[in-house]
Coordinates of C-alpha atoms and ligand atoms in Angstrom, one line a residue:
M588 CA 15.8 41.3 -15.2
A589 CA 16.4 40.6 -18.8
K590 CA 20.1 41.2 -18.7
D591 CA 20.4 38.5 -16.0
H592 CA 19.6 35.9 -18.6
P593 CA 22.6 34.2 -20.2
T594 CA 21.3 35.1 -23.7
S595 CA 24.8 34.8 -25.2
S596 CA 25.4 31.2 -24.4
N597 CA 23.9 28.9 -26.9
F598 CA 24.0 26.0 -24.5
H599 CA 22.2 27.6 -21.7
H600 CA 20.0 29.6 -23.8
L601 CA 16.4 28.7 -23.0
C602 CA 14.5 28.1 -26.1
Y603 CA 10.9 27.3 -26.5
F604 CA 9.6 25.3 -29.3
L605 CA 6.1 24.4 -30.1
F606 CA 4.8 21.4 -31.8
A607 CA 1.3 20.2 -32.0
F608 CA 0.4 16.6 -32.4
S609 CA -2.8 14.8 -32.3
I610 CA -3.2 11.5 -30.6
L611 CA -6.9 11.0 -30.3
S612 CA -8.8 12.0 -33.3
S613 CA -10.9 14.4 -31.3
I614 CA -8.2 16.1 -29.2
S615 CA -5.1 17.9 -30.3
F616 CA -2.6 19.1 -27.8
V617 CA -0.3 22.0 -27.8
Y618 CA 2.9 20.9 -26.4
W619 CA 5.5 23.4 -25.0
S620 CA 8.8 22.1 -24.1
R621 CA 11.8 23.9 -22.7
C622 CA 15.0 22.7 -24.3
L623 CA 18.6 23.2 -23.7
A624 CA 19.8 22.5 -27.1
P625 CA 20.3 25.2 -29.8
C626 CA 16.9 26.4 -31.1
N627 CA 15.9 25.2 -34.5
T628 CA 12.4 26.3 -35.3
E629 CA 12.4 24.9 -38.8
S630 CA 13.1 21.3 -37.9
T631 CA 10.7 21.4 -34.9
I632 CA 7.9 22.5 -37.2
A633 CA 8.7 19.5 -39.4
L634 CA 8.3 17.4 -36.3
S635 CA 4.7 18.0 -35.9
K636 CA 3.7 14.6 -37.2
Q637 CA 1.1 12.3 -35.8
S638 CA 3.7 9.6 -35.1
Q639 CA 6.1 11.9 -33.3
S640 CA 7.2 10.2 -30.1
F641 CA 8.2 12.2 -27.0
D642 CA 9.6 11.8 -23.6
L643 CA 6.8 11.0 -21.1
L644 CA 8.6 12.4 -18.1
A645 CA 8.5 15.8 -19.7
Y646 CA 4.9 15.6 -20.7
P647 CA 3.3 18.8 -19.3
S648 CA -0.4 17.8 -19.2
A649 CA -2.3 15.1 -17.4
W650 CA -1.3 11.6 -18.5
N651 CA -5.0 10.8 -18.5
H652 CA -5.1 12.4 -21.9
L653 CA -2.9 9.7 -23.4
S654 CA -4.1 6.3 -24.5
F655 CA -2.1 3.4 -23.1
S656 CA -2.6 -0.2 -24.1
P657 CA -5.4 -1.9 -22.2
N658 CA -3.3 -5.1 -22.1
P659 CA -0.7 -5.8 -19.4
P660 CA 2.9 -4.8 -20.4
P661 CA 5.7 -7.3 -21.2
R662 CA 7.3 -6.7 -17.9
L663 CA 5.5 -7.2 -14.6
L664 CA 6.8 -5.3 -11.6
K665 CA 7.4 -5.9 -7.9
I666 CA 6.0 -2.7 -6.3
A667 CA 6.3 -1.5 -2.7
L668 CA 3.5 0.7 -1.5
F669 CA 3.8 2.8 1.6
V670 CA 0.5 4.0 2.9
K671 CA -0.5 5.1 6.4
R672 CA -3.8 3.0 6.4
W673 CA -5.3 0.5 4.1
P674 CA -9.1 0.9 3.8
H675 CA -11.1 -1.7 5.7
R676 CA -14.5 -0.1 5.2
N677 CA -16.2 2.3 2.8
L678 CA -15.7 5.3 5.0
A679 CA -12.0 5.6 4.1
G680 CA -10.7 9.0 3.0
G681 CA -9.5 9.9 -0.5
L682 CA -5.9 8.9 0.0
E683 CA -6.6 5.4 1.2
R684 CA -9.2 4.9 -1.5
H685 CA -6.7 6.0 -4.1
A686 CA -4.3 3.4 -2.8
L687 CA -6.9 0.7 -2.9
T688 CA -8.3 1.5 -6.4
L689 CA -4.9 1.9 -7.9
H690 CA -3.0 -1.0 -6.4
L691 CA -5.9 -3.4 -6.8
A692 CA -6.0 -2.5 -10.5
L693 CA -2.2 -2.9 -10.8
A694 CA -2.3 -6.3 -9.0
R695 CA -5.1 -7.4 -11.3
R696 CA -2.9 -6.6 -14.3
G697 CA -0.3 -9.0 -12.9
H698 CA 2.0 -6.8 -10.8
E699 CA 3.1 -8.0 -7.4
I700 CA 2.2 -5.5 -4.7
H701 CA 3.6 -5.3 -1.2
V702 CA 1.7 -3.0 1.1
F703 CA 3.7 -1.5 4.0
T704 CA 1.0 -0.1 6.3
T705 CA -0.2 0.2 9.9
S706 CA -1.7 -2.8 11.6
S707 CA -5.3 -2.5 12.7
N708 CA -7.9 -4.5 14.7
S709 CA -9.7 -6.0 11.7
A710 CA -8.0 -8.5 9.4
F711 CA -6.8 -7.3 6.0
P712 CA -9.2 -8.1 3.1
D713 CA -8.5 -11.0 0.9
Y714 CA -8.3 -10.3 -2.8
P715 CA -8.4 -13.7 -4.5
D716 CA -7.6 -12.4 -8.0
A717 CA -4.8 -10.1 -7.1
K718 CA -1.2 -10.5 -5.8
I719 CA -1.3 -8.1 -2.8
R720 CA 0.7 -8.9 0.3
F721 CA 0.4 -6.9 3.5
H722 CA 3.3 -6.1 5.8
P723 CA 1.6 -4.4 8.8
T724 CA 3.5 -2.7 11.6
P725 CA 2.1 -0.9 14.7
P726 CA 1.7 2.8 14.2
S727 CA 4.0 5.4 15.6
P728 CA 2.8 7.3 18.7
A729 CA 1.6 10.1 16.5
G730 CA -0.4 7.7 14.4
Y731 CA 1.9 7.6 11.4
L732 CA 3.4 4.6 9.7
N733 CA 6.3 3.7 12.0
Q734 CA 9.2 4.5 9.7
A735 CA 11.9 2.3 11.3
L736 CA 9.6 -0.7 11.5
A737 CA 8.1 -0.4 8.1
W738 CA 11.5 0.2 6.5
E739 CA 12.9 -2.9 8.2
Q740 CA 10.0 -5.0 6.7
F741 CA 10.8 -3.5 3.3
R742 CA 14.5 -4.2 3.6
I743 CA 13.9 -7.9 4.6
Q744 CA 11.5 -8.3 1.7
N745 CA 13.9 -6.5 -0.7
T746 CA 16.9 -8.7 0.3
T747 CA 15.5 -12.1 1.1
E748 CA 13.3 -12.3 -2.0
K749 CA 13.3 -10.5 -5.4
P750 CA 14.4 -6.8 -5.0
F751 CA 11.7 -4.2 -5.6
D752 CA 11.5 -2.6 -9.0
V753 CA 9.8 0.5 -7.8
I754 CA 8.5 2.2 -4.6
H755 CA 5.3 4.2 -4.4
T756 CA 4.3 6.3 -1.4
E757 CA 0.9 7.8 -0.8
S758 CA 1.7 11.3 0.5
V759 CA 4.3 11.1 3.3
G760 CA 3.6 7.4 4.0
L761 CA 7.4 7.0 3.6
F762 CA 9.0 10.1 5.1
H763 CA 11.4 12.1 3.0
G764 CA 14.4 11.1 5.2
R765 CA 14.1 7.6 3.9
A766 CA 12.9 8.5 0.4
R767 CA 16.0 10.6 -0.2
N768 CA 18.3 9.3 -2.9
L769 CA 15.9 6.5 -4.0
S770 CA 15.6 7.1 -7.7
H771 CA 13.0 4.4 -8.4
L772 CA 10.4 6.1 -6.2
A773 CA 7.3 8.1 -6.8
V774 CA 5.1 10.0 -4.3
S775 CA 1.5 10.9 -4.9
W776 CA 0.3 14.1 -3.3
H777 CA -3.2 14.3 -1.9
G778 CA -3.4 17.8 -0.5
I779 CA -0.4 20.1 -0.2
A780 CA -0.1 23.1 2.1
Y781 CA -0.1 25.7 -0.7
E782 CA -3.4 24.5 -2.0
T783 CA -4.8 24.6 1.5
I784 CA -4.2 28.3 1.8
H785 CA -7.2 28.9 -0.4
S786 CA -9.4 26.8 2.1
D787 CA -7.9 28.8 5.0
I788 CA -9.0 32.1 3.4
V789 CA -12.5 30.8 2.6
Q790 CA -13.0 29.3 6.1
D791 CA -11.8 32.5 7.8
L792 CA -14.3 34.6 5.7
L793 CA -17.1 32.3 6.8
R794 CA -16.1 32.4 10.4
G795 CA -18.8 33.7 12.8
P796 CA -18.3 37.1 14.6
Q797 CA -17.7 35.3 17.9
E798 CA -15.4 32.6 16.6
P799 CA -11.7 33.2 17.1
R800 CA -9.4 33.1 14.0
H801 CA -7.9 29.6 13.6
P802 CA -4.2 29.6 14.5
V803 CA -3.4 27.4 11.5
L804 CA -3.9 30.5 9.4
T805 CA -0.6 32.0 10.5
E806 CA 1.3 28.8 10.4
R807 CA 0.4 27.8 6.9
V808 CA 2.9 29.7 4.9
A809 CA 5.7 28.3 7.1
K810 CA 4.3 24.9 6.3
V811 CA 4.5 25.6 2.6
I812 CA 8.1 26.7 2.9
D813 CA 8.8 23.5 4.9
E814 CA 7.2 21.4 2.1
V815 CA 9.2 23.3 -0.6
K816 CA 12.3 22.2 1.3
F817 CA 11.6 18.5 1.8
F818 CA 9.5 17.7 -1.3
R819 CA 12.6 17.8 -3.4
D820 CA 13.9 14.7 -1.6
Y821 CA 11.4 12.6 -3.4
A822 CA 12.6 11.6 -6.9
H823 CA 9.3 11.6 -8.8
H824 CA 6.1 13.4 -7.9
V825 CA 2.6 12.6 -9.0
A826 CA 0.1 15.5 -8.8
T827 CA -3.5 14.3 -8.6
S828 CA -4.8 17.4 -10.4
D829 CA -3.6 19.8 -13.1
H830 CA -3.5 22.7 -10.6
V831 CA -1.3 20.8 -8.1
G832 CA 1.1 19.9 -11.0
D833 CA 1.5 23.5 -11.8
V834 CA 2.1 24.4 -8.1
L835 CA 4.7 21.7 -7.7
K836 CA 6.6 23.0 -10.7
R837 CA 6.2 26.7 -10.2
I838 CA 6.0 27.3 -6.4
Y839 CA 7.7 24.1 -5.0
M840 CA 10.3 24.5 -7.8
I841 CA 10.6 20.7 -8.5
P842 CA 12.2 20.1 -11.9
E843 CA 9.5 19.6 -14.5
E844 CA 10.7 16.2 -15.6
R845 CA 10.1 15.0 -12.0
V846 CA 6.5 16.2 -11.8
H847 CA 3.8 14.1 -13.5
I848 CA 0.1 14.8 -13.5
I849 CA -2.2 11.8 -13.1
V850 CA -5.7 12.7 -12.1
N851 CA -7.4 10.2 -9.9
G852 CA -9.7 7.6 -11.4
V853 CA -12.5 5.6 -9.8
D854 CA -13.9 2.2 -10.5
E855 CA -15.9 2.4 -13.7
D856 CA -17.5 -1.0 -13.1
I857 CA -19.1 0.2 -9.9
Y858 CA -20.0 3.8 -11.0
K859 CA -22.0 3.7 -14.2
P860 CA -25.4 4.8 -15.5
D861 CA -28.3 2.6 -14.5
A862 CA -31.6 4.5 -14.8
A863 CA -33.7 1.6 -13.5
S864 CA -31.7 1.2 -10.3
G865 CA -31.8 5.0 -9.8
Q866 CA -35.6 5.0 -10.1
E867 CA -35.9 2.2 -7.7
F868 CA -33.6 3.9 -5.2
R869 CA -35.8 7.1 -5.4
R870 CA -38.9 5.2 -4.5
K871 CA -37.2 3.2 -1.8
V872 CA -36.0 6.3 0.0
G873 CA -39.3 8.1 -0.4
V874 CA -38.9 10.6 -3.2
P875 CA -42.4 11.2 -4.6
D876 CA -42.9 10.7 -8.3
H877 CA -43.9 14.3 -8.8
A878 CA -40.5 15.6 -7.7
T879 CA -39.0 17.7 -10.6
L880 CA -35.4 17.6 -9.5
V881 CA -33.4 15.4 -7.1
I882 CA -30.2 16.9 -5.7
G883 CA -27.6 14.7 -3.9
L884 CA -25.0 15.5 -1.3
A885 CA -22.5 12.8 0.0
G886 CA -19.5 12.4 2.2
R887 CA -18.6 13.3 5.7
L888 CA -21.2 15.8 6.9
V889 CA -18.9 18.2 8.6
K890 CA -18.2 21.9 8.6
D891 CA -15.1 22.0 6.4
K892 CA -16.9 20.0 3.7
G893 CA -19.2 23.0 3.3
H894 CA -22.3 21.7 5.0
P895 CA -23.1 24.9 7.0
L896 CA -22.9 26.8 3.7
I897 CA -25.3 24.6 1.7
F898 CA -27.5 24.3 4.7
E899 CA -28.0 28.0 4.8
A900 CA -28.4 28.3 1.0
L901 CA -31.0 25.6 0.9
K902 CA -32.8 27.0 3.9
Q903 CA -33.1 30.4 2.2
V904 CA -34.2 29.0 -1.1
F905 CA -36.8 26.8 0.4
M906 CA -38.2 29.8 2.3
E907 CA -38.1 32.2 -0.6
N908 CA -39.4 30.0 -3.4
E909 CA -42.5 27.9 -3.3
S910 CA -41.7 26.0 -6.4
F911 CA -38.4 25.0 -4.9
Q912 CA -40.1 23.8 -1.8
R913 CA -42.8 21.8 -3.6
N914 CA -40.7 20.1 -6.3
I915 CA -37.1 19.8 -5.3
Y916 CA -35.8 16.9 -3.1
V917 CA -32.4 16.6 -1.5
L918 CA -30.8 13.3 -0.7
V919 CA -28.0 13.4 1.8
A920 CA -25.7 10.3 2.0
G921 CA -23.0 10.0 4.7
D922 CA -22.8 10.8 8.4
G923 CA -21.5 13.5 10.7
P924 CA -22.7 16.2 12.9
W925 CA -24.7 18.0 10.1
G926 CA -26.8 14.9 9.4
N927 CA -29.3 15.8 12.1
R928 CA -29.4 19.5 11.3
Y929 CA -30.5 18.8 7.7
K930 CA -33.7 17.2 9.1
E931 CA -34.7 20.7 10.3
L932 CA -35.1 21.7 6.7
G933 CA -38.3 19.8 6.4
P934 CA -39.7 16.8 4.5
N935 CA -37.8 17.5 1.2
L936 CA -34.5 16.7 2.9
L937 CA -34.0 12.9 3.1
V938 CA -31.0 12.0 5.3
L939 CA -29.9 8.5 4.3
G940 CA -26.9 7.8 6.5
P941 CA -23.7 6.3 5.3
L942 CA -24.0 4.1 2.2
E943 CA -21.8 1.2 1.1
Q944 CA -20.4 1.3 -2.4
K945 CA -23.2 -0.5 -4.2
Q946 CA -25.8 1.6 -2.6
L947 CA -23.8 4.7 -3.3
A948 CA -23.8 3.8 -7.0
R949 CA -27.6 3.6 -6.9
F950 CA -27.7 6.9 -5.0
Y951 CA -25.8 8.7 -7.8
N952 CA -28.1 7.1 -10.4
S953 CA -31.2 8.6 -8.6
L954 CA -29.9 12.1 -8.9
D955 CA -30.4 15.0 -11.4
I956 CA -27.4 16.8 -10.0
F957 CA -24.7 16.1 -7.4
I958 CA -23.4 19.0 -5.3
N959 CA -20.2 18.9 -3.3
P960 CA -19.8 22.2 -1.4
T961 CA -16.4 21.4 0.0
L962 CA -14.4 24.2 1.6
R963 CA -11.2 22.0 1.6
A964 CA -9.0 22.6 -1.4
Q965 CA -7.1 19.5 -0.7
G966 CA -6.5 16.7 -3.2
L967 CA -9.3 15.8 -5.5
D968 CA -12.7 14.7 -4.2
H969 CA -13.6 11.3 -5.6
T970 CA -17.3 12.0 -5.3
F971 CA -17.3 14.3 -8.3
I972 CA -15.7 11.6 -10.4
E973 CA -18.1 8.9 -9.1
A974 CA -21.1 11.2 -10.0
M975 CA -19.6 12.0 -13.4
L976 CA -19.0 8.3 -14.3
S977 CA -22.6 7.7 -13.3
G978 CA -23.8 10.2 -15.9
V979 CA -24.8 12.9 -13.4
S980 CA -24.0 16.6 -13.7
V981 CA -22.0 18.1 -10.9
M982 CA -21.8 21.3 -9.0
G983 CA -18.8 22.3 -6.9
T984 CA -16.8 25.0 -5.2
R985 CA -14.6 27.1 -7.5
F986 CA -11.3 25.7 -6.3
A987 CA -8.5 25.4 -8.9
S988 CA -8.2 21.6 -8.8
I989 CA -11.9 21.3 -9.3
T990 CA -12.3 23.8 -12.1
G991 CA -8.9 22.9 -13.7
S992 CA -9.4 19.2 -13.9
L993 CA -13.1 18.2 -13.4
I994 CA -15.8 20.9 -13.9
V995 CA -13.8 22.5 -16.7
G996 CA -16.8 24.2 -18.3
P997 CA -20.6 24.8 -18.1
E998 CA -21.1 21.8 -20.4
I999 CA -20.2 19.6 -17.4
G1000 CA -21.8 21.4 -14.5
Y1001 CA -21.8 24.4 -12.3
T1002 CA -19.3 26.1 -10.0
F1003 CA -19.9 28.6 -7.3
L1004 CA -17.9 30.9 -5.0
P1005 CA -18.0 29.7 -1.4
T1006 CA -20.6 32.2 -0.3
V1007 CA -24.3 31.6 0.4
D1008 CA -25.3 34.1 -2.4
S1009 CA -23.3 32.4 -5.1
L1010 CA -24.5 29.0 -4.1
K1011 CA -28.1 30.2 -4.1
K1012 CA -27.7 31.6 -7.6
C1013 CA -26.5 28.2 -8.7
L1014 CA -29.5 26.5 -7.0
Y1015 CA -31.9 28.8 -8.8
R1016 CA -30.1 28.2 -12.0
I1017 CA -30.6 24.4 -11.9
L1018 CA -34.3 25.1 -11.2
V1019 CA -34.5 27.2 -14.4
D1020 CA -32.4 24.8 -16.4
G1021 CA -34.4 21.7 -15.4
K1022 CA -34.0 18.0 -15.9
G1023 CA -33.4 18.0 -19.6
V1024 CA -30.4 20.4 -19.5
L1025 CA -29.0 18.6 -16.4
A1026 CA -29.3 15.3 -18.2
K1027 CA -27.3 16.6 -21.2
K1028 CA -24.6 17.9 -18.9
G1029 CA -24.6 14.6 -17.2
E1030 CA -23.9 12.9 -20.5
V1031 CA -21.0 15.2 -21.3
A1032 CA -19.7 14.6 -17.8
R1033 CA -19.9 10.9 -18.2
N1034 CA -18.1 10.9 -21.6
R1035 CA -15.3 13.0 -20.1
A1036 CA -14.9 10.8 -17.1
M1037 CA -15.0 7.6 -19.1
Q1038 CA -12.2 9.0 -21.3
L1039 CA -10.1 10.4 -18.5
F1040 CA -11.0 9.3 -15.0
T1041 CA -11.5 5.5 -14.9
A1042 CA -9.6 3.3 -12.6
A1043 CA -8.2 1.5 -15.7
K1044 CA -6.9 4.8 -17.1
M1045 CA -5.3 5.7 -13.8
A1046 CA -3.7 2.3 -13.4
A1047 CA -2.3 2.3 -16.9
A1048 CA -0.8 5.7 -16.5
Y1049 CA 0.9 4.8 -13.2
E1050 CA 2.0 1.5 -14.6
R1051 CA 3.8 3.3 -17.4
L1052 CA 5.4 5.7 -15.0
F1053 CA 6.6 2.9 -12.7
L1054 CA 8.0 1.0 -15.7
C1055 CA 9.8 4.1 -16.9
I1056 CA 11.4 4.8 -13.5
S1057 CA 12.0 1.2 -12.5
E1058 CA 15.3 -0.4 -12.1
G1059 CA 16.7 -1.6 -15.4
A1060 CA 13.5 -2.2 -17.3
K1061 CA 14.8 -0.4 -20.3
V1062 CA 17.9 -2.5 -20.4
K1063 CA 16.3 -5.8 -19.8
D1064 CA 13.5 -5.4 -22.3
N1065 CA 15.2 -3.1 -24.7
I1066 CA 12.1 -1.0 -24.6
D1067 CA 12.2 2.6 -23.6
Y1068 CA 9.1 2.8 -21.4
C1069 CA 9.7 6.6 -21.0
K1070 CA 8.8 7.1 -24.6
Y1071 CA 5.3 7.7 -25.9
P1072 CA 3.7 6.3 -27.9
L1073 CA 5.0 2.7 -27.9
P1074 CA 3.8 0.5 -30.7
W1075 CA 1.0 -0.9 -28.6
D1076 CA -0.2 2.5 -27.2
R1077 CA -3.1 2.7 -29.5
R1078 CA -6.7 2.9 -29.0
R1079 CA -8.5 -0.4 -29.6
Ligands
LIG1134 C1 17.0 -3.6 -2.8 O1 17.8 -4.6 -3.2 C2 18.6 -4.3 -4.4 C3 19.4 -5.6 -4.8 O2 20.1 -6.1 -3.7 C4 19.6 -3.2 -4.1 O3 20.3 -2.8 -5.2 C5 18.7 -2.0 -3.7 O4 19.5 -0.9 -3.3 C6 17.8 -2.3 -2.5 N1 16.9 -1.2 -2.4 C7 16.9 -0.4 -1.3 C8 16.0 0.7 -1.3 O5 17.5 -0.7 -0.3
LIG1135 C1 21.9 11.7 -1.2 O1 21.6 12.8 -2.1 C2 22.2 14.0 -1.7 C3 21.7 15.1 -2.6 O2 21.7 14.6 -3.9 C4 23.7 13.8 -1.6 O3 24.3 15.0 -1.2 C5 24.1 12.7 -0.7 O4 25.4 12.5 -0.7 C6 23.3 11.5 -1.0 N1 23.6 10.5 0.0 C7 23.8 9.2 -0.2 C8 24.0 8.4 1.0 O5 23.9 8.8 -1.3
LIG1136 C1 -38.7 30.3 -8.0 O1 -37.5 30.4 -8.7 C2 -37.6 30.1 -10.1 C3 -36.3 30.1 -10.7 O2 -35.5 31.2 -10.4 C4 -38.5 31.2 -10.7 O3 -38.7 31.0 -12.1 C5 -39.8 31.3 -10.0 O4 -40.6 32.4 -10.5 C6 -39.7 31.4 -8.5 N1 -41.0 31.2 -7.9 C7 -41.4 32.0 -6.9 C8 -42.7 31.7 -6.3 O5 -40.6 32.9 -6.4

């Protein structure tokens, strides 16, 4: 192996240099960069200065760790967004909610957003304080965004009015055939096939003895290979978790300077601590005052979100332990086939049905801990971030995106293996830890989420990426948006 490396050539010699810098007073990063220039350790050590600026596109960690200016930039962009569906109700999945949260925030910062999406029966929402224009087209027979029609709309808009500065596609909203060779384009991935292999394994292990093995299991690796081949057609990639960033660079072999990690953010004005409204919510839904702990579950109540697993774990714990049965209440928000099953577990299980955003915010505030037992390692579940921003400790499945970006340690919450036993251990653990410990973890979770996972942080990071890759911004403003920090990138 070693002799295959072109060690004699100075130019191709891969050298690694290390410099540490500190941006926030509390956090210091270790920054590894691969360089093609001759190695000079002495001068790189001298570079480890606080004011050292670096190339953002090569930044290896989540951009959420950087502090961008809270003010809008000198240049406002015209942005094309390709997304299969625009959310009309609160039931929308993660990808659509990401599109809404991000582009609403960008539009409110003054950017002009054009959304190329599928038409639907209900009218598009009106956002009086944001420049968002919709260009709906009928979906393709398979239910995707009709590529030819959407592209024609884009082309008309691009030629008859101001040309677009940048194109953003949520997943394969814009197919790779059209994305190819567009350098001012970024794609955000919400679930890639490689990550899903972990879910496939877990779900097969949990399969009942009579259930046949799901055929997708054998097709998945071929799907990964497919993705490895077509992903490279997209110029810039946004990974929505640290783990997916690593997979895109290492397994999908996309050059590092084209892979950028920006972890999802959620609206910090909606999800925030409010003890009084939480207390009121508890009373309203019928949690008695003597309850020692309130556990929350939310989302689509379906099998692959892990509901059979937590159902079984709760059932066993309630049977085994009297204290659990007397003192612990479980609130279940959302709908789906498992909603009715939960009622079998007795009076401690309160099934609330789907909640709209404001109610959901109160729901989080009523909890001591939020549990998401998902078996789908696909993208990043927003519910964890919503709970964290609300100041609630979280418990989740030990998937790499969750442990690598969100529940990074016991100070934030709990992680379990997707087995009934492991989940039961965690449930007993929170009973032992109690309210006080959970409240402390909730506070740490809140601080981390406020620093990293707000909608404002996500929008500022995407904005900088879009400025950096947009047509001519550098030349027109004489500012290199790809450098960090810029003079205004300071904390207030
Ligand atoms: C949009 O219009 C500009 C200006 O005419 C042109 O340079 C650019 O290639 C067009 N973009 C696409 C993707 O067609
Ligand atoms: C698109 O990019 C590919 C690979 O970089 C290149 O071979 C091809 O010629 C390009 N096509 C056009 C139309 O520019
Ligand atoms: C219930 O579980 C808790 C926590 O593990 C334990 O302290 C307690 O003794 C158990 N109670 C019963 C009745 O098993």
